[in-house]
Amino acid sequence: MFRLFNLLLAPFYPALFFYLWWRRNVRKKSAASVRGLRGLVPSHVSEALRGGAPIIWLHAVSVGETMAARPVAKALKQELPNCRIGLSCITDTGFETAQAAQKAGEVDAIFFYPLDLPIFVRRALKSVRPDVFLTMETELWPNFLHLARQSGAKTVLVNGRVSDRMLANVPKLKPLWRWIFSNLDGVLLRSETDAARFQKLTQLLGVCPAQTITGDVKLDATSPADVAEIRRAARQKWRPLFGIDDNAPLFVAGSTHPGEEAMLLGAFETLKSEFSEARLIIAPRHIERADEVEKTIAEHKFSVLRRSKHELVPDAVGLLDTVGELADLYAAADVSFVGGSLIQRGGHNMLEPVLRGVPVIFGPHVMNFRDAAKLVEESGTGTRVEDEKALCDAIFLWLRDKIKRATVPQLAAQALAPHRGATKRVAEFVARLK
């Protein structure tokens, strides 16, 4: 299958090389990321990974996956004190987040993941020489998995999820997916739903990598005792930065997409009729859209205060245009919204604010986070809405009921209890690999 796959891929090689040029010269991505895509791992990375056993290559795509990888790395260090961990990512924003993990001593080296062509993959594997390769969530690159196994590395999918798209695509490309799954030594799944879906696929394909339910590592982050301190620190940090009084109601809308900002601003205009001191901070999913979002805010007759600028603007709508700070910002809020859900995008992780004791509102389009949405609704820690009017009504309800908001941390702790220890279970599985 390896030869056939790459034979079929060969006609697209010129386009892939053009993509590298376009990424650097048109999208203005970093030179380091383009070198990384070509499998060029800096020599200091190789040096940092030597001298330990085992060498673990942990891969995440962008910011969200990189943040989820950090507690996994910490658990691995506790379970395997002599291991060396290299953390790779694909995007520049993910790399910035990875730098924080390296600075905190959670990983030993950070670098960019190679484009899935044999020449680039072999080059990267030769530099890193992993004993174990861990990939987060849905990152299953066929050439890489094949060549990693061929090099002697164990390959494991961590925090695995089976999306609707994957469930639909696997039967259409059975030989390809059979090859991919056969190159996995382990599949660690987030939930019983994902496990049932994965088992259905393996039965269809006739392959059976070892699988277990570890729980969602993204939810193995805080304990109830931590939440009050996290929120106190976040309020002290973020509210002064955006010129927000401590008693002013704060609504944080994170991971928003085109079309959602206008609905949020419309709801906020209505909200101001009752809560005149209320403030809104919007964090677009892709920070390169910051100028576009600023224009949308201005069209709704609000002034704008960007995080990257150090000038206070009275009563402005805040715009978070920096990387890796949204989770902390949620903790400073009274009510939150998680985007990609009012439009047909599939949603984002609506449990991120809930973990920090903040009720969450989200739209109907949450097919990528169906279990999380169900958990939020059943635990009473958030509200699903259908449109802008329902969004506005939900914000009003949460802001009017201070007592209900105060119960969110405890309700969240009870609902998330099954996921406690997820990172430890991942580390224990890796430690058992032979």
Steps between C-alpha positions, in 0.01 A plus 500: 500500500791734574629485141153528346405796719813693408468408134152651503634801689787561255303717250423741785864549604542825300192642677640401839829673430310805375308489830828539690588805291150648539499440876823693543461778241126559485369394841820637660541201729829465682808366324535253789159349426584455131831336587312277742253396232801385298606279790792721603520465877751741664812333642432640847176299506686175434754587767229580758336161446814292539600336826154394614290189464257483340489783245134598458379704203171668596313664212227765509364710213432847630420692818215285635677169452828642630332617819345153538844343446655690791333303784578179307868598493499573873343162575757326280783671690354376828448144377830479305744737675787424261305556180571779253198663334499685170180694425419575136225709344402626156394863548699801616239568768534144624877544513461815713288300744756218497769749602316549830506124558874489440561799723305328780717189464210282386676403176868488405476631144250649256500490121274496193338185359600391147279498193382142443742415217745212554811711437397755763371246751815287483713810550308602814494148645876467449554819704259425785530118515189446716433185695134601533289727278183648655260694280208703634133453414459455121852550362551181301748551216547173308860535380618617839335216692634242257858631509494555877401135552764396249762692701409302812284760676174413674211711371203607714198723438429702816165658592358340188165609367299366210322787325195475276726573203738218590210261552373584152836500321655176630261265313569691175878455529529163673847399370652833606346494847582132549864591435484798738340304785739208452787737577364591845621315809238660721191720486409690817147637471321786673161344559278196471339655193836534325594146607178355356553687174864393477409136564245521220770623264756237600244225446427642156871514412603173661781650709516527877761724663492497880243749624389634836289784635719736698262795526554843350842643590363851439270447796769372733621849577364651818346393830211677676744644753700660219211679331448779753869591492514479120202734470634744756835525323337533158270780611793688651696464176246548222249751624753782551656424159165569333392775740216292648374563854504195724121508542421558132338199324753357253402287201788324320437354152780266394597313181260701285465469122370730223132572550504433872654831607207695349250284692696541822516876460126514428431306819739724691317812383180359650681393815616856563136612538485324839867460591642837404837421658536169314812442293577264215832349389518312169777249421487387135609144434764621252686811614576597140132603488554763769482796259181361347342454844606851605320636193185304590509640855535854365204443266290435811605841637724366776853614566765225502778412741750247367701287739820564302469875556570659835252785499174497695184594311199570726205259467657330196437153365816301565676309224737220597754495215772296671572127516460258790313730741134419441473225764630734768274781379191280536569479874454877531151487348154473650351332192669358189424396144696247293485549127500292186154398619257767377627428148558157348858454614456215749574696817801527729568383853216647706640335813799735508312779686304248707829361631563848638163527670335716232162413341513458123260571217538334160306457177335195341789394274719294733550174310874501582429533874174314538599325826627823653179683407292223655707511819458878528124486453446205733718648775327839485826686434395655169232562241455398137332769288366502144539860388588857598177560695546182704863597556391834641237336723758253635746777587226685689401187693854424612583858597178542697556180703816550705418202723475265202832629363664429836405130477682446168841404649350225717266374229794489258716309748232235540444467126870481416593252773523203256774682306725563800823310457474486118857622451629252756325217317663613174844503665444156653406359159817643345711362786365150429598509131777255414 
